[in-house]
Amino acid sequence: MSNAPALRANLVCTSFNQINSKGLFVGDDPLDYSVPALLLQLSLISVFTRIIQSLLKPLGQPLIVSQILGGVILSPSIIGKNGELSSKVFPSKGRSVLDTVSVFGFMLFIFQIGVKIDLSIILKSSRKALAVGILGFFVPFGLASFTAFLLEKFLSLDKELITLLSRVVILQSMTAYPGIACFLDELKILNSEIGRLASSSSIICDICQWTILSLKYALELAKAKSVRVTLGSLVSGALYILVIAFGIRPAILWAIRQTPEGKPVKNIYVFAVLVLLLWCGFTGEAIGLSSIVACFLFGLVIPDGPPLGSAIVERLDCFVSVLLMPPFFTICGLQMNVFSIVRLRNVGVLQLVVLVAFIGKIMGTLLPLLFWRVPLRDAFSLALIMNSKGIMELAFLNDFKKNKDMSEENYTIMLISVVVITGVISPLVKVLYDPSRRYIAYKRRTIMHSRDNDELRILACIHSQENVRAVISLLQVSNPTKESRVNLVVLHLTKLTGRASSVLVAHRKRDKPSLNPTQSERIFNAFEKFGQQNNDLIMVQCYKGISPYATMHNDVCSLALEKRTTLIIVPFHKHWIFEKRIETSYAYRHLNKNVLEKAPCSVGILIDRGSTKKSRYAITVPSLYRVVVLFFGGADDREALSYAERMSGHPSVQMTLIRFTRSSSSENIVGGTERSKVLDTQILSEFNHRFLRSEQVSYQEAEVNRGADVLEVIKSLGNFYDLVMVGRRHIDSPILLQLTKRNNEDGELGFIGELLAASDIESETSVLVMQQQTRLWGLHDPEESTHLRRISL
């Protein structure tokens, strides 16, 4: 009888078939029914997490912290402290439905992560990533295990806490790839040097963790059950893996082969995958593998990226991330009650193990990085990232609590540590690590400061096949010679879809040409053929970069730095196509602005008007190619003129320099420092001296007094020229400021560039807007300590 009250406290009486309410007017309480109760719970969770996210985002807090705190506010710690309100909104019988929805959402999320993972990343991992992943797990694991052993030996701990410490050691030693991928994506450093290293290292760390857990599970199963049960469990798990690897995967690969590149995947294939997903989840539960693990393994056999992987992720992502995952995080907070913490000794013991593991992971990460001479600031940033906690750690905590391996008090202590660690690490990493810091060059990387016999190193960014013709046309007239070759790096930029890790890899030719080449292969083949036709005067290297648009500039700048590039060429964000229609990509515009701001060399934005008279790939050299340079003054105009001078050596190029001056004097119409004006005068003087008697080069002066005069000169160019070149920045010019009234858009081309790209300028002439290198180590003004290249006269 003494146990009766406790027994009654754990029982929940629920009426069957209470799903839909007939309404208040009939006398029904909607919260007594499953559907209205679930709808209210999801609404409250969405509202609270969104409000907290908007408050914490300026402080650099990741989404996971906001979602957990949303649950804490609704938990018995704050609002839920009112027992009557808590029992009405989150009753025990309603919580079971919400728990099921959250677990189903977590299962779909883990499946998506499996689809996004590229297993080849393990084989491609560098020794640095292997060392960081292995030491990043075993150093904290060893230190935390030793600390737990000492605490158990010298302190009289209760049995639950002793059992829990071994689980806490595993929990704090792990660095789960799903959490790291989400964390890097939120910090917008997924395709940075440290981001790629963190992705690879976390996968290695995961392998170490799951190896330890599998061995531990097999030993515990062998002790608790018979050998027959243990063998049955292991054989059924192995059989499941064999079925999905050698039965389901070939069928998926067949479906992918039936989908032409660029075409959407048939709905029947996506439907079949989702049905198989549910079947795999059920099978996993039936053989004791857990639906979460079973669905993750199934996701791994689906190739990441387009066409099928991207299609699945695109269809599930919004539904899972917006609707199903917030309840999972919120339930973690709902199960927490700060008032349950009554034994400070437990707090001290658990936090000591957490602290030792934290320090151990920093040590395990820093040691190999310092050995490879990674800068201390970057190495410490990676160590902090490897310590961040995410969805997998929460899943383990929930599992411990569900299996009664952890009391409410200890659960609350551990959840607080997860929130605090992640909440502190995120803003710290943002302050410490700036990927663009490494793009500051230590020497001049400009055409103007190159000598005549220097190799011209160009990085051409390509988004699609439509960009190829314009870039090849420009390279044709860049005058490669035996004394001054062109070293061309082609970078095909692709949006990251259906993948968790960004990719930047060199293109490797297939042994046999494919009958159905990919878009990247068609682009690279065109450039390689172009290089061969130029008798090795143009050396071509091809790369493919797959990354989010927000951080795509990291691929461009890091490759430019690695290849010691002189000039980066990026397509304009507007693309002219047939029938004079214009397609605009604001993602490309954002990319161009970031490249202009962070590039370690000069940048040229190429505007292709898409003339219908030109073929997609212009391989033959034109008989006459007319180039005009608009010179107003400043570093960028000098860079444009330097490039045009190089072009003038090509026998097919006819170049014209138009210098704009004031009507009242022969000075430039832009301001600038005295140093800049001296350099303008110097380069113009050398230009006139060099081409004084040249028939291919002509010099003109245009006297202007207002913006309308400049506009008139530009309109007079018409379609007479094939290429217009101009600098991007023209400072302190009242005349050019008058032109901004025509275009209120804050574009990336500058005053004259935006004017040349305006839709009301009827021209099929291509435009190249140049910006000279702006970032140089130790110089605030790039024009300081400047010397012009020596020009052969």
mmCIF file of C-alpha atoms in Angstrom, residues 561-689:
data_model
loop_
_atom_site.group_PDB
_atom_site.id
_atom_site.type_symbol
_atom_site.label_atom_id
_atom_site.label_comp_id
_atom_site.label_asym_id
_atom_site.label_seq_id
_atom_site.Cartn_x
_atom_site.Cartn_y
_atom_site.Cartn_z
ATOM 1 C CA LEU A 561 46.214 33.250 -53.551
ATOM 2 C CA GLU A 562 47.449 29.688 -54.047
ATOM 3 C CA LYS A 563 48.083 30.188 -57.792
ATOM 4 C CA ARG A 564 49.642 33.679 -57.318
ATOM 5 C CA THR A 565 47.071 35.092 -59.717
ATOM 6 C CA THR A 566 47.507 38.553 -61.238
ATOM 7 C CA LEU A 567 43.926 39.035 -62.427
ATOM 8 C CA ILE A 568 40.584 37.497 -61.451
ATOM 9 C CA ILE A 569 37.859 37.663 -64.101
ATOM 10 C CA VAL A 570 34.270 37.286 -62.874
ATOM 11 C CA PRO A 571 31.085 37.512 -64.978
ATOM 12 C CA PHE A 572 28.676 40.397 -64.352
ATOM 13 C CA HIS A 573 25.569 39.444 -62.374
ATOM 14 C CA LYS A 574 23.336 40.416 -65.317
ATOM 15 C CA HIS A 575 23.393 38.224 -68.390
ATOM 16 C CA TRP A 576 22.171 39.353 -71.805
ATOM 17 C CA ILE A 577 20.556 36.573 -73.814
ATOM 18 C CA PHE A 578 18.804 36.375 -77.150
ATOM 19 C CA GLU A 579 15.999 38.808 -77.969
ATOM 20 C CA LYS A 580 17.730 41.348 -75.668
ATOM 21 C CA ARG A 581 16.271 39.806 -72.533
ATOM 22 C CA ILE A 582 18.257 40.193 -69.325
ATOM 23 C CA GLU A 583 18.606 37.620 -66.560
ATOM 24 C CA THR A 584 19.767 38.878 -63.172
ATOM 25 C CA SER A 585 21.334 36.843 -60.369
ATOM 26 C CA TYR A 586 21.620 38.668 -57.054
ATOM 27 C CA ALA A 587 23.653 35.756 -55.687
ATOM 28 C CA TYR A 588 26.325 36.476 -58.328
ATOM 29 C CA ARG A 589 26.154 40.163 -57.482
ATOM 30 C CA HIS A 590 26.868 39.365 -53.835
ATOM 31 C CA LEU A 591 29.738 37.113 -54.932
ATOM 32 C CA ASN A 592 31.260 39.840 -57.106
ATOM 33 C CA LYS A 593 31.117 42.394 -54.300
ATOM 34 C CA ASN A 594 32.870 40.018 -51.912
ATOM 35 C CA VAL A 595 35.569 39.208 -54.475
ATOM 36 C CA LEU A 596 36.155 42.920 -55.127
ATOM 37 C CA GLU A 597 36.473 43.541 -51.397
ATOM 38 C CA LYS A 598 38.699 40.588 -50.451
ATOM 39 C CA ALA A 599 40.683 39.588 -53.568
ATOM 40 C CA PRO A 600 44.491 39.319 -53.198
ATOM 41 C CA CYS A 601 45.042 40.699 -56.732
ATOM 42 C CA SER A 602 43.370 42.805 -59.410
ATOM 43 C CA VAL A 603 39.794 41.993 -60.467
ATOM 44 C CA GLY A 604 37.978 42.422 -63.762
ATOM 45 C CA ILE A 605 34.188 42.201 -64.078
ATOM 46 C CA LEU A 606 33.305 41.074 -67.598
ATOM 47 C CA ILE A 607 29.982 42.227 -69.044
ATOM 48 C CA ASP A 608 28.883 40.093 -71.983
ATOM 49 C CA ARG A 609 26.070 41.618 -74.012
ATOM 50 C CA GLY A 610 25.327 38.263 -75.679
ATOM 51 C CA SER A 611 25.466 39.216 -79.329
ATOM 52 C CA THR A 612 23.395 36.827 -81.444
ATOM 53 C CA LYS A 613 26.037 37.059 -84.182
ATOM 54 C CA LYS A 614 28.600 35.212 -82.066
ATOM 55 C CA SER A 615 28.757 31.500 -81.424
ATOM 56 C CA ARG A 616 28.868 30.082 -77.899
ATOM 57 C CA TYR A 617 32.553 29.177 -78.184
ATOM 58 C CA ALA A 618 34.593 31.674 -80.246
ATOM 59 C CA ILE A 619 37.776 29.692 -80.901
ATOM 60 C CA THR A 620 39.050 31.392 -84.076
ATOM 61 C CA VAL A 621 41.067 34.599 -83.728
ATOM 62 C CA PRO A 622 39.111 37.620 -85.076
ATOM 63 C CA SER A 623 40.661 39.477 -88.036
ATOM 64 C CA LEU A 624 40.131 42.808 -86.275
ATOM 65 C CA TYR A 625 39.361 43.372 -82.621
ATOM 66 C CA ARG A 626 38.715 46.972 -81.547
ATOM 67 C CA VAL A 627 39.422 47.957 -77.939
ATOM 68 C CA VAL A 628 38.709 51.340 -76.352
ATOM 69 C CA VAL A 629 39.971 52.457 -72.936
ATOM 70 C CA LEU A 630 38.083 55.202 -71.093
ATOM 71 C CA PHE A 631 40.629 56.987 -68.891
ATOM 72 C CA PHE A 632 39.361 59.315 -66.164
ATOM 73 C CA GLY A 633 42.240 58.851 -63.705
ATOM 74 C CA GLY A 634 43.019 56.736 -60.673
ATOM 75 C CA ALA A 635 44.544 53.335 -59.888
ATOM 76 C CA ASP A 636 41.794 51.306 -61.560
ATOM 77 C CA ASP A 637 42.010 53.234 -64.850
ATOM 78 C CA ARG A 638 45.777 52.743 -64.812
ATOM 79 C CA GLU A 639 45.249 48.987 -64.387
ATOM 80 C CA ALA A 640 42.788 48.955 -67.318
ATOM 81 C CA LEU A 641 45.266 50.872 -69.469
ATOM 82 C CA SER A 642 48.092 48.483 -68.530
ATOM 83 C CA TYR A 643 46.005 45.485 -69.606
ATOM 84 C CA ALA A 644 45.053 47.247 -72.852
ATOM 85 C CA GLU A 645 48.744 47.953 -73.546
ATOM 86 C CA ARG A 646 49.421 44.244 -73.323
ATOM 87 C CA MET A 647 46.562 43.572 -75.747
ATOM 88 C CA SER A 648 47.942 46.134 -78.203
ATOM 89 C CA GLY A 649 50.824 43.778 -78.989
ATOM 90 C CA HIS A 650 48.366 41.358 -80.644
ATOM 91 C CA PRO A 651 48.376 41.821 -84.444
ATOM 92 C CA SER A 652 44.558 41.758 -84.638
ATOM 93 C CA VAL A 653 43.949 44.383 -81.926
ATOM 94 C CA GLN A 654 43.301 48.029 -82.682
ATOM 95 C CA MET A 655 43.335 50.107 -79.493
ATOM 96 C CA THR A 656 41.989 53.569 -78.735
ATOM 97 C CA LEU A 657 42.625 55.529 -75.553
ATOM 98 C CA ILE A 658 40.085 58.228 -74.723
ATOM 99 C CA ARG A 659 41.237 60.507 -71.925
ATOM 100 C CA PHE A 660 38.550 62.638 -70.274
ATOM 101 C CA THR A 661 39.630 66.119 -69.186
ATOM 102 C CA ARG A 662 37.954 69.291 -68.006
ATOM 103 C CA SER A 663 37.203 71.903 -70.628
ATOM 104 C CA SER A 664 39.044 74.537 -68.589
ATOM 105 C CA SER A 665 42.261 72.540 -68.146
ATOM 106 C CA SER A 666 44.067 69.426 -69.271
ATOM 107 C CA GLU A 667 43.699 67.736 -65.846
ATOM 108 C CA ASN A 668 41.701 64.574 -65.135
ATOM 109 C CA ILE A 669 38.130 65.046 -63.987
ATOM 110 C CA VAL A 670 38.615 62.916 -60.857
ATOM 111 C CA GLY A 671 40.399 63.876 -57.667
ATOM 112 C CA GLY A 672 42.682 61.712 -55.559
ATOM 113 C CA THR A 673 46.030 62.086 -53.847
ATOM 114 C CA GLU A 674 48.964 63.921 -55.355
ATOM 115 C CA ARG A 675 50.707 60.578 -55.659
ATOM 116 C CA SER A 676 47.830 59.249 -57.762
ATOM 117 C CA LYS A 677 47.896 62.284 -60.070
ATOM 118 C CA VAL A 678 51.653 61.897 -60.576
ATOM 119 C CA LEU A 679 51.165 58.218 -61.502
ATOM 120 C CA ASP A 680 48.404 59.155 -63.969
ATOM 121 C CA THR A 681 50.666 61.665 -65.657
ATOM 122 C CA GLN A 682 53.546 59.197 -65.720
ATOM 123 C CA ILE A 683 51.633 56.307 -67.304
ATOM 124 C CA LEU A 684 50.041 58.593 -69.927
ATOM 125 C CA SER A 685 53.421 60.064 -70.801
ATOM 126 C CA GLU A 686 54.969 56.609 -71.207
ATOM 127 C CA PHE A 687 51.956 55.472 -73.243
ATOM 128 C CA ASN A 688 52.259 58.397 -75.691
ATOM 129 C CA HIS A 689 56.012 57.872 -75.971
#
